[in-house]
CSV table of C-alpha atoms and ligand atoms in Angstrom, one decimal:
chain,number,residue,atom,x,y,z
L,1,UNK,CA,-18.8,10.9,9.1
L,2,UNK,CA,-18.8,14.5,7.8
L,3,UNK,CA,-22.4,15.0,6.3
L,4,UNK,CA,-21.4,17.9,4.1
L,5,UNK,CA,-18.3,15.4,2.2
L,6,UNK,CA,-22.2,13.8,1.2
L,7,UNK,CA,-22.3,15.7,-2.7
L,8,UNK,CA,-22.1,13.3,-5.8
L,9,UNK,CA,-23.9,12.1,-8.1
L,10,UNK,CA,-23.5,8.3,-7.8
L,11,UNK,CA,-24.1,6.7,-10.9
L,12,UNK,CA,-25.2,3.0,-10.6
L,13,UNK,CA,-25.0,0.6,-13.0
L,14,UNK,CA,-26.7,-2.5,-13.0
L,15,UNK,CA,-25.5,-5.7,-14.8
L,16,UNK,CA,-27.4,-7.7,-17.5
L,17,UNK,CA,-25.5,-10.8,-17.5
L,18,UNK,CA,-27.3,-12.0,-20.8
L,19,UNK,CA,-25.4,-9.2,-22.7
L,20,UNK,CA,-21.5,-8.6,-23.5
L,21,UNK,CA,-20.0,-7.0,-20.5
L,22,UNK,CA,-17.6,-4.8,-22.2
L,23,UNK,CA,-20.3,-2.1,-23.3
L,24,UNK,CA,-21.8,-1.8,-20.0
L,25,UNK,CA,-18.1,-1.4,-18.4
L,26,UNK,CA,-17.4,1.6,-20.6
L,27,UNK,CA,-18.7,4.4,-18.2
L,28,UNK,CA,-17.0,3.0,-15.2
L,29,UNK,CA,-13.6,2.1,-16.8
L,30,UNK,CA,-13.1,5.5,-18.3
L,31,UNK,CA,-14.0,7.2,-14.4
L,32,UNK,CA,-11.7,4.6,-13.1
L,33,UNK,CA,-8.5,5.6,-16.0
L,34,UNK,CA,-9.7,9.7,-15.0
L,35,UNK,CA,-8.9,9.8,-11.4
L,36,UNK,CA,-12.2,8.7,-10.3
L,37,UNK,CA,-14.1,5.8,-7.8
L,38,UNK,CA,-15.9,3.3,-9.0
L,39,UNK,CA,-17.1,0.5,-6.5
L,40,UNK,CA,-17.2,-3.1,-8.5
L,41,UNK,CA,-18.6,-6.5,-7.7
L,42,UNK,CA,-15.6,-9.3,-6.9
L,43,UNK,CA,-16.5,-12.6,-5.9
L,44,UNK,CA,-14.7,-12.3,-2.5
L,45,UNK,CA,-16.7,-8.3,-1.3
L,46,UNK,CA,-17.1,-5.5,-3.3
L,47,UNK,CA,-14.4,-3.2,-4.0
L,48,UNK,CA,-13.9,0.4,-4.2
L,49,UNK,CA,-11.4,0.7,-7.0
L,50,UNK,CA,-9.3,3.9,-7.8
L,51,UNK,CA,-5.9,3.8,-10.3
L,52,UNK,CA,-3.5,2.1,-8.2
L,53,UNK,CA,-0.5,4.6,-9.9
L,54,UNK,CA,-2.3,7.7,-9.1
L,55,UNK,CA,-1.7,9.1,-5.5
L,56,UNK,CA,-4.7,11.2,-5.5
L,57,UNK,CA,-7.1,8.6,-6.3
L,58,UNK,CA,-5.9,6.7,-3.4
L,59,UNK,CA,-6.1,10.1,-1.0
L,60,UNK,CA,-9.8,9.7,-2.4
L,61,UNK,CA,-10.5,6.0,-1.8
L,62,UNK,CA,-9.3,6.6,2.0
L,63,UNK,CA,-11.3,9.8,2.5
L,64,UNK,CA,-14.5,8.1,0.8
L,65,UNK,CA,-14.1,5.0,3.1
L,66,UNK,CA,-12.8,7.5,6.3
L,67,UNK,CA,-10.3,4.9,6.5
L,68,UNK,CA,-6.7,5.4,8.2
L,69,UNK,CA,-3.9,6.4,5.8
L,70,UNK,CA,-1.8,3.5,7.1
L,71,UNK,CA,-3.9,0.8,6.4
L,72,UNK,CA,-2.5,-0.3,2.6
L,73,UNK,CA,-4.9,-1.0,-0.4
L,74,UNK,CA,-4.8,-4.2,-2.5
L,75,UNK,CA,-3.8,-3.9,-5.9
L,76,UNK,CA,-5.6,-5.6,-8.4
L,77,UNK,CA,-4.6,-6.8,-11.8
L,78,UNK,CA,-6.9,-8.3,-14.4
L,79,UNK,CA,-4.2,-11.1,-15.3
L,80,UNK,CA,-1.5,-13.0,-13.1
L,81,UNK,CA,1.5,-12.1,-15.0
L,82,UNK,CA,0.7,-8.3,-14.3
L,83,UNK,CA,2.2,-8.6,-10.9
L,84,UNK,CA,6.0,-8.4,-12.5
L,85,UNK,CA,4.9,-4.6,-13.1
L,86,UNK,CA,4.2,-3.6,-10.0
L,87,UNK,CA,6.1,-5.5,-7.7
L,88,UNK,CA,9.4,-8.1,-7.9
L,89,UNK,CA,7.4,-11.1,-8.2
L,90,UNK,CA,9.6,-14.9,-7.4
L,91,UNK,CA,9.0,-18.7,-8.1
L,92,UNK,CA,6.8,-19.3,-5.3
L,93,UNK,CA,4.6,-16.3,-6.7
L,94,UNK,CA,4.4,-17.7,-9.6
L,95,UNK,CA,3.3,-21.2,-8.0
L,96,UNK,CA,0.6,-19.4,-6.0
L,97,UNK,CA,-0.6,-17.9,-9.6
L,98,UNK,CA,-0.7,-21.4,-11.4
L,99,UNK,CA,-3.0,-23.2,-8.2
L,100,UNK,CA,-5.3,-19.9,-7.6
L,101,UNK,CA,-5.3,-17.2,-9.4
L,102,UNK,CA,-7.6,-15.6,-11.0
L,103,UNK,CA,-9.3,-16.2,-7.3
L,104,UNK,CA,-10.1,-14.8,-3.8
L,105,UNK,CA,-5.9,-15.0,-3.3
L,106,UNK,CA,-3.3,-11.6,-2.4
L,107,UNK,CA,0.4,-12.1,-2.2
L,108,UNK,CA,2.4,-9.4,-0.5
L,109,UNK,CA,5.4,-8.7,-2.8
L,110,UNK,CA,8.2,-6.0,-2.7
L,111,UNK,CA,6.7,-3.1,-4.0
L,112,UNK,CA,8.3,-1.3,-7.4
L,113,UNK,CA,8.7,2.0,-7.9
L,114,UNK,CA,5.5,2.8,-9.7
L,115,UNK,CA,3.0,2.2,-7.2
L,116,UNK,CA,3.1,5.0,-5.1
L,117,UNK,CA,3.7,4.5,-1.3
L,118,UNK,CA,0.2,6.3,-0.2
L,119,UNK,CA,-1.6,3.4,-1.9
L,120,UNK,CA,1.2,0.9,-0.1
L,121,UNK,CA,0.2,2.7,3.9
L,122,UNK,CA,3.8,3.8,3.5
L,123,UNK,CA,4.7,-0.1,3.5
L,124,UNK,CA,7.7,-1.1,0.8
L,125,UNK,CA,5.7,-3.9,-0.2
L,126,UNK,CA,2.4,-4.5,-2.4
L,127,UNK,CA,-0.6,-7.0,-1.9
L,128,UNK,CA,-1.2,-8.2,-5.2
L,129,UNK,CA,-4.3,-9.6,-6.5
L,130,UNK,CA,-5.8,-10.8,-9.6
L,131,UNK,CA,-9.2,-11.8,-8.9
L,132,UNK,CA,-12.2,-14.6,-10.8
L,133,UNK,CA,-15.2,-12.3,-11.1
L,134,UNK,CA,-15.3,-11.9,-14.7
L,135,UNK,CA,-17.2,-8.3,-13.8
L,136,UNK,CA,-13.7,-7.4,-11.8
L,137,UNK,CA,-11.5,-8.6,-14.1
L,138,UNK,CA,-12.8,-6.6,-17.6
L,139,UNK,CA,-13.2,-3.6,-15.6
L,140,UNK,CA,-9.6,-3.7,-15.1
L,141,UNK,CA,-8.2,-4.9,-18.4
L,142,UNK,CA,-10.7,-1.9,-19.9
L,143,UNK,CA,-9.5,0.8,-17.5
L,144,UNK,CA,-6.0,-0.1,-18.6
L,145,UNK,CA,-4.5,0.4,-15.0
L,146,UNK,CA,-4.0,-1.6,-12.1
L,147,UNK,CA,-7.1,-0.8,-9.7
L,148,UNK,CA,-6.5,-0.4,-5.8
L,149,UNK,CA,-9.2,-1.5,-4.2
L,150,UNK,CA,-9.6,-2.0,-0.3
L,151,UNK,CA,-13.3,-3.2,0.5
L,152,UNK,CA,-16.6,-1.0,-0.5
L,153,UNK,CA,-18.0,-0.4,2.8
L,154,UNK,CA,-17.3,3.2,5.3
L,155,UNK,CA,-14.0,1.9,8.1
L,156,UNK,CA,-15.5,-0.1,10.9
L,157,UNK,CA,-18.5,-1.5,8.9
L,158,UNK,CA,-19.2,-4.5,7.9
L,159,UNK,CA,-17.5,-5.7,4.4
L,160,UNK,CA,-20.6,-5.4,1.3
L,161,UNK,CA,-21.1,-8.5,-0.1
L,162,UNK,CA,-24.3,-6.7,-2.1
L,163,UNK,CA,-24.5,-3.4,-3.9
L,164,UNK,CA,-27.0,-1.9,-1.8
L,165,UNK,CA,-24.4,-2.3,1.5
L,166,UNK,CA,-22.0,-0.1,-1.0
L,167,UNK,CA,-24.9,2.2,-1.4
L,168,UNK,CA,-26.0,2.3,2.4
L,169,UNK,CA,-22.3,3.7,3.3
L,170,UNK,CA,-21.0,5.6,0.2
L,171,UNK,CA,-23.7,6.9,-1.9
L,172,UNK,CA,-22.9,10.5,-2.5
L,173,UNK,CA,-19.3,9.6,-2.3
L,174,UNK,CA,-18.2,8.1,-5.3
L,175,UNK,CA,-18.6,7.9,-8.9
L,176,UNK,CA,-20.0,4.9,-9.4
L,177,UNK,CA,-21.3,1.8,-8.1
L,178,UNK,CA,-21.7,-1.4,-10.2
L,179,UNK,CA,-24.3,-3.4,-9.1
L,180,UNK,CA,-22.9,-7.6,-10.4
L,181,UNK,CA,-25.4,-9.2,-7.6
L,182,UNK,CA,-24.3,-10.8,-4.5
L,183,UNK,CA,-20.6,-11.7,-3.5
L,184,UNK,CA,-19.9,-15.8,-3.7
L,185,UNK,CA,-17.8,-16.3,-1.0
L,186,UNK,CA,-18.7,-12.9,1.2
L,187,UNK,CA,-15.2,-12.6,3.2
L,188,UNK,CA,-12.2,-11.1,2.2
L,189,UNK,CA,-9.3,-12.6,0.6
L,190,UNK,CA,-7.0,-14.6,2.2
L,191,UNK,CA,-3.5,-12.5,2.3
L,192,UNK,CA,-0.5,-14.5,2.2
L,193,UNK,CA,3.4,-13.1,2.1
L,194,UNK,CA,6.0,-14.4,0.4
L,195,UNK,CA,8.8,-14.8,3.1
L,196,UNK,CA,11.9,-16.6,1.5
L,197,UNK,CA,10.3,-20.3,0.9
L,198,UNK,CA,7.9,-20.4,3.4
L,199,UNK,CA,4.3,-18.2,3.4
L,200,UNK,CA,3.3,-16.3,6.5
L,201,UNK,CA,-1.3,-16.5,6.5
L,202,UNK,CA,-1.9,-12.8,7.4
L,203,UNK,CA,-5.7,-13.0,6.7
L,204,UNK,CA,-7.3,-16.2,6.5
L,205,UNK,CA,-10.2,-16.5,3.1
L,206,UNK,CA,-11.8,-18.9,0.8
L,207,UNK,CA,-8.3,-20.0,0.0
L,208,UNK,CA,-7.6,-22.3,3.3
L,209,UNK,CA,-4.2,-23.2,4.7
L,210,UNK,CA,-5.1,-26.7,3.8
L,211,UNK,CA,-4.8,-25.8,0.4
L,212,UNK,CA,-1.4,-23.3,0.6
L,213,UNK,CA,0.3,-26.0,2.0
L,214,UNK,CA,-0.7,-28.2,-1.3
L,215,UNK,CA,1.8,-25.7,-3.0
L,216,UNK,CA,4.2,-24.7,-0.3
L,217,UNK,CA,5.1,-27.3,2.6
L,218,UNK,CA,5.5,-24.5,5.1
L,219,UNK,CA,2.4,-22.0,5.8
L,220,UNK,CA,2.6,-20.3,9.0
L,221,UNK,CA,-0.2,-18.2,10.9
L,222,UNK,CA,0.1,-15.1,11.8
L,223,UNK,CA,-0.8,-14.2,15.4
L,224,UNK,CA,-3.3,-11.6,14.2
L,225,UNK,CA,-5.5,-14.4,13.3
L,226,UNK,CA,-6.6,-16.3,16.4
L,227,UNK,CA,-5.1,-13.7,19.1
L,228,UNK,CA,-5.4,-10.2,19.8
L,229,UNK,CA,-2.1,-8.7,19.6
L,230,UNK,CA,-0.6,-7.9,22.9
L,231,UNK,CA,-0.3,-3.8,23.4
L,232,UNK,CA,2.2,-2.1,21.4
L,233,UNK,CA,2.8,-4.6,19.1
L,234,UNK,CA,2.8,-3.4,15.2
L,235,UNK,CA,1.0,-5.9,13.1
L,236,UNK,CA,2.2,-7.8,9.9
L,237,UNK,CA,-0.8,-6.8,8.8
L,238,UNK,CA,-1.9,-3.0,9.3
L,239,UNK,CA,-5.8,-3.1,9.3
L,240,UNK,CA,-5.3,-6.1,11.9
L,241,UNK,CA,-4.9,-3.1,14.3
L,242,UNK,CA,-8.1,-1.5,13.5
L,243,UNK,CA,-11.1,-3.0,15.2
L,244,UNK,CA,-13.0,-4.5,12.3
L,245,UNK,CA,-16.5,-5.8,11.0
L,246,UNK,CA,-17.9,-4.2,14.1
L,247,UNK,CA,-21.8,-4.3,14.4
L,248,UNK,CA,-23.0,-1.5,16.4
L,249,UNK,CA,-24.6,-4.1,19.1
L,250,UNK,CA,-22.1,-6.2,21.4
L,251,UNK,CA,-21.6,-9.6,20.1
L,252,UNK,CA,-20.7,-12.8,21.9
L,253,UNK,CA,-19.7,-16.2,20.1
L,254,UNK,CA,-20.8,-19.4,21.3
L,255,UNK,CA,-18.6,-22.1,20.7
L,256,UNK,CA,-18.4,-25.7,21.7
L,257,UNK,CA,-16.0,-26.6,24.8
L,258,UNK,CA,-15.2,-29.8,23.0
L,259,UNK,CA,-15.6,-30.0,19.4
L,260,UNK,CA,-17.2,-33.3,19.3
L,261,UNK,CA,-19.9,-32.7,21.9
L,262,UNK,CA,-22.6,-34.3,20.2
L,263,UNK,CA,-25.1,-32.1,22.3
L,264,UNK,CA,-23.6,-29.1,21.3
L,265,UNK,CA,-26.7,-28.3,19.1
L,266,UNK,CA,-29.0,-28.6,22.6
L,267,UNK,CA,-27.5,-26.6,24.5
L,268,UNK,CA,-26.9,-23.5,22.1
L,269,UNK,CA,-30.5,-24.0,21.8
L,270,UNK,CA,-31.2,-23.4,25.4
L,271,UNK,CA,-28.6,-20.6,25.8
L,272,UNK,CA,-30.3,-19.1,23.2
L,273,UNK,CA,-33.6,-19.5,24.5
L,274,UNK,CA,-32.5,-18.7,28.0
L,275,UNK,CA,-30.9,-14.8,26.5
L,276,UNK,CA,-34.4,-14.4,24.1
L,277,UNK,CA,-36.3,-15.1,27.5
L,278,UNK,CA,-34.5,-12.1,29.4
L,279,UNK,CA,-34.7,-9.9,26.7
L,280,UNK,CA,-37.0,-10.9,23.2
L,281,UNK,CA,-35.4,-8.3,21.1
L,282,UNK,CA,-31.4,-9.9,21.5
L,283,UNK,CA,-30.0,-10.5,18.3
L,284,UNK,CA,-29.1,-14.5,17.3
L,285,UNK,CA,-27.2,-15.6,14.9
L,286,UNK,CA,-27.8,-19.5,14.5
L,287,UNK,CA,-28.3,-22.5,11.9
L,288,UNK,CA,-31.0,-23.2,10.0
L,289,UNK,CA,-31.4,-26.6,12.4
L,290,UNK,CA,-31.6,-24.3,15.5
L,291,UNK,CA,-34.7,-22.1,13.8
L,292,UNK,CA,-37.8,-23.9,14.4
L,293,UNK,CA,-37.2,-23.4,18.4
L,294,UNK,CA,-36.2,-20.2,18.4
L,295,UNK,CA,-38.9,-17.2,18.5
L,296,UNK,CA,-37.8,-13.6,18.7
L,297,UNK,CA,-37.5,-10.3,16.6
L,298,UNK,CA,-34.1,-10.6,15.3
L,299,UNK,CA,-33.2,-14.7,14.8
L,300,UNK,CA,-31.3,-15.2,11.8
L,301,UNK,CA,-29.5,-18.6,10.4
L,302,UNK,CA,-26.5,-18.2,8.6
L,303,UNK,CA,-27.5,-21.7,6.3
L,304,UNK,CA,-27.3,-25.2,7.7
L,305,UNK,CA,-25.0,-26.2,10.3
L,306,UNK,CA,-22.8,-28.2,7.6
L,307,UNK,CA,-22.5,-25.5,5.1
L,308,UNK,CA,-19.8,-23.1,5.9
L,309,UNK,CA,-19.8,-21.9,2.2
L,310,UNK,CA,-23.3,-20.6,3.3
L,311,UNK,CA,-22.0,-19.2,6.6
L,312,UNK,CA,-19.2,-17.1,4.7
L,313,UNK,CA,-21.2,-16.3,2.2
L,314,UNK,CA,-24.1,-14.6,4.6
L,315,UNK,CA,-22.3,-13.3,7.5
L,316,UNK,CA,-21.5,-9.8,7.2
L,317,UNK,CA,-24.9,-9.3,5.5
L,318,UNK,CA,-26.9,-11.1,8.7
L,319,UNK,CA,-24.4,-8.4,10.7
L,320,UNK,CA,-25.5,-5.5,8.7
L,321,UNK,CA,-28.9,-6.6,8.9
L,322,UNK,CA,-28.5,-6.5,13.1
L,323,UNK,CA,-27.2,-2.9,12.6
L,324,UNK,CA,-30.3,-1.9,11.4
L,325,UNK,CA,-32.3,-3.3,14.4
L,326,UNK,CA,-32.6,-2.2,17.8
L,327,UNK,CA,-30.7,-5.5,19.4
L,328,UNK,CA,-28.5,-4.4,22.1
L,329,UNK,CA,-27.0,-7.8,22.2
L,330,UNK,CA,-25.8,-10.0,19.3
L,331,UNK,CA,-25.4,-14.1,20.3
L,332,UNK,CA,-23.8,-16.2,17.3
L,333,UNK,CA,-23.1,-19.8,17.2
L,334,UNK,CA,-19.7,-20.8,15.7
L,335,UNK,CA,-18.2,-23.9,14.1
L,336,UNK,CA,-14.7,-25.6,13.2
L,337,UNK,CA,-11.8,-23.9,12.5
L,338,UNK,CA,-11.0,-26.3,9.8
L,339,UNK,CA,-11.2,-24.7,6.1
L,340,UNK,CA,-13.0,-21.3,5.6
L,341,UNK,CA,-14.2,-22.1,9.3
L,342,UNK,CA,-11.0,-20.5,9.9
L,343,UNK,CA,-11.4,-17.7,8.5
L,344,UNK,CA,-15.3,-16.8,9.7
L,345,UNK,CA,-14.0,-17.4,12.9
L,346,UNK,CA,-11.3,-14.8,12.5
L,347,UNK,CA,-13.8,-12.5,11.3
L,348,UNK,CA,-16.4,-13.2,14.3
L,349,UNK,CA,-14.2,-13.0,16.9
L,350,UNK,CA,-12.9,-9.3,15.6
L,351,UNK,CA,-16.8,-8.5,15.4
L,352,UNK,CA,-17.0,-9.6,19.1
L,353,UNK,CA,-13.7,-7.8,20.2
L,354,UNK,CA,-12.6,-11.8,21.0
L,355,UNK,CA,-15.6,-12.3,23.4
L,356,UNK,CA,-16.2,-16.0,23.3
L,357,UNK,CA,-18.3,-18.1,25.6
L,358,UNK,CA,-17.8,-21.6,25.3
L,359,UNK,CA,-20.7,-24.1,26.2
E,1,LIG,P1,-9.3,-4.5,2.7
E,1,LIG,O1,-9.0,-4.2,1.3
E,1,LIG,O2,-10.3,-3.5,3.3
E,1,LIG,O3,-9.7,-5.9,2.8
E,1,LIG,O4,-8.0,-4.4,3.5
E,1,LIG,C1,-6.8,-4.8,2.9
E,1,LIG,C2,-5.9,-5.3,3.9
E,1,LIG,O5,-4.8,-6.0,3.3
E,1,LIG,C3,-5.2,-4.3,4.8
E,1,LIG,O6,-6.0,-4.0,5.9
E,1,LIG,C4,-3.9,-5.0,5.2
E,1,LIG,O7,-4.1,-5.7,6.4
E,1,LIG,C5,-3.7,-6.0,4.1
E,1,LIG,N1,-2.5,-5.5,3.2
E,1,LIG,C6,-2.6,-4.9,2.1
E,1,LIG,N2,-1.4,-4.6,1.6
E,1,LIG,C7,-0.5,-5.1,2.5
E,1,LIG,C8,0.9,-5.2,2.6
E,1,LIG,N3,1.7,-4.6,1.7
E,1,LIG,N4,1.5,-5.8,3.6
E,1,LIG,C9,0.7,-6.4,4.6
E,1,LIG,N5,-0.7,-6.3,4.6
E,1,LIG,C10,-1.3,-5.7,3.5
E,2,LIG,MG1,-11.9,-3.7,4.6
């Protein structure tokens, strides 16, 4: 990106969660209400929040982030029943509110008139989200606006899920960063939209289709998630298009030919062993049970092979960490698709531009 845009004077602000958050939310609430950026903690990835109703702090959150103009922000709202003011909200909405909300949950809604269509990607609808990080959610009710907020990090990057990632790409080009500690669940939201009775999954999250279809019988999922979209198509979607959580090394997924394979564990061990044998610098992404035989510069777990709360949760910072090593080659192991497995594995396979090898 363009060294000279490099000029502000980011103010960070750290947390102290033994004291009253208001005080300490003062500084960045009054930036947000004047126009400016302020990058906040959420427990999904941090945000970089401008006021969702003014169409030059959006023109600023997409120059900041160099991100395409037609790539719509998420609007976020400090309580539930904000939605009706910015977008023509229905029963199902409301449903969606009662089971998750405040959470790691958007709903796409017609847009209203307010919200101006720079911070919508020119899109007629709004994703709407009210999210559970208490940080988040007084910084909104004490700017007083609705904050749009696409994810702290410069287009292309990983997603932050740490203050320091939002400092590593946009110091210098913001007002403000809040520093609330390390993301919970370290993916994105899940982005549903509201299509008549039924919900169409547009980005898989925390909030699994197992538990949408606990509220509405029929969830469906979008191509975007699993495929790559076949040339020309426009996605539901628009960042689907963009090539995402890209490392700067070429990764590969490992996955198991038969998900049952008891020996799976084995013989990721000796593909890995066989790659850190041709070249001791490749970069490996494995579990914790994989560790003890693996030797080589850049072998990181991702948290026992059971614990996909621990795999979400560290993946875009073991990604970020490979950025910063000289790994031409990145070789990850991944699980089920069953609960957030679903949506890691959306995000791995856009890291690896869908290259999977299956053992
Ligand atoms: P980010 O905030 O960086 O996680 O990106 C937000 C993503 O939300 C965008 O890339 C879109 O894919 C999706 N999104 C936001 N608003 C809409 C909308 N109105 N319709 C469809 N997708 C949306
Ligand atoms: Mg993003």
């Amino acid at each position: 990106m363009d060294k000279a845009k490099i000029t502000m004077k980011t103010e960070l602000i750290t947390i102290d969660f033994t004291k009253p958050l208001a005080g300490q939310l003062t500084l960045p609430a009054e930036i947000l209400a004047g126009g400016g950026l302020v990058a906040f903690p959420t427990e999904t990835v941090y945000g970089l929040g401008g006021n969702a109703l003014d169409a030059d702090a959006a023109g600023k959150i997409y120059a900041a982030k160099g991100r395409p103009s037609d790539n719509p922000l998420i609007v976020h709202i400090a309580r539930p029943s904000d939605a009706e003011k910015y977008a023509y909200t229905n029963a199902l909405y409301e449903k969606l509110a009662k089971a998750f909300m405040p959470g790691p949950l958007t709903v796409v809604l017609p847009k209203r008139e307010n919200v101006p269509c720079s911070v919508t990607g020119g899109l007629m609808t709004v994703g709407i989200r009210c999210p559970g990080d208490p940080v988040a959610r007084e910084l909104i009710r004490l700017a007083g606006v609705p904050i749009a907020a696409p994810s702290a990090n410069v287009s292309g990057r990983p997603s932050p899920t740490a203050a320091s990632h939002v400092a590593d790409d946009l110091n210098g080009r913001i007002d403000c960063i809040i520093d609330g500690g390390e993301a919970e669940v370290g993916l994105e939201s899940t982005i549903v939209k509201i299509d008549g009775e039924r919900l169409i999954l547009l980005r898989p999250g925390a909030i699994t289709p197992e538990m949408l279809r606990a509220v509405c019988e029929e969830v469906v999922l979008d191509n975007g998630i699993l495929d790559r979209l076949p040339e020309g198509k426009a996605p539901e979607a628009p960042g689907m298009k963009y090539r995402h959580y890209a490392p700067r090394a070429r990764v590969h997924l490992l996955r198991a030919k038969d998900e049952n394979d008891d020996t799976f564990d084995e013989k990721a061990i000796a593909f890995f062993r066989e790659k850190l044998a041709q070249d001791p610098s490749v970069g490996i992404l494995c579990y914790d049970e994989h560790l003890p035989f693996l030797q080589g510069a850049h072998v990181y777990s991702y948290g026992e092979k059971a614990d996909d709360r621990a795999h979400s949760h560290l993946l875009f910072d073991c990604l970020r960490r490979f950025d910063e090593t000289d790994a031409a080659a990145i070789y990850a192991v991944v699980g089920k698709t069953e609960g957030i497995g679903l949506a890691l594995y959306n995000r791995m396979l856009k890291a690896s531009a869908y290259t999977v090898i299956y053992i």
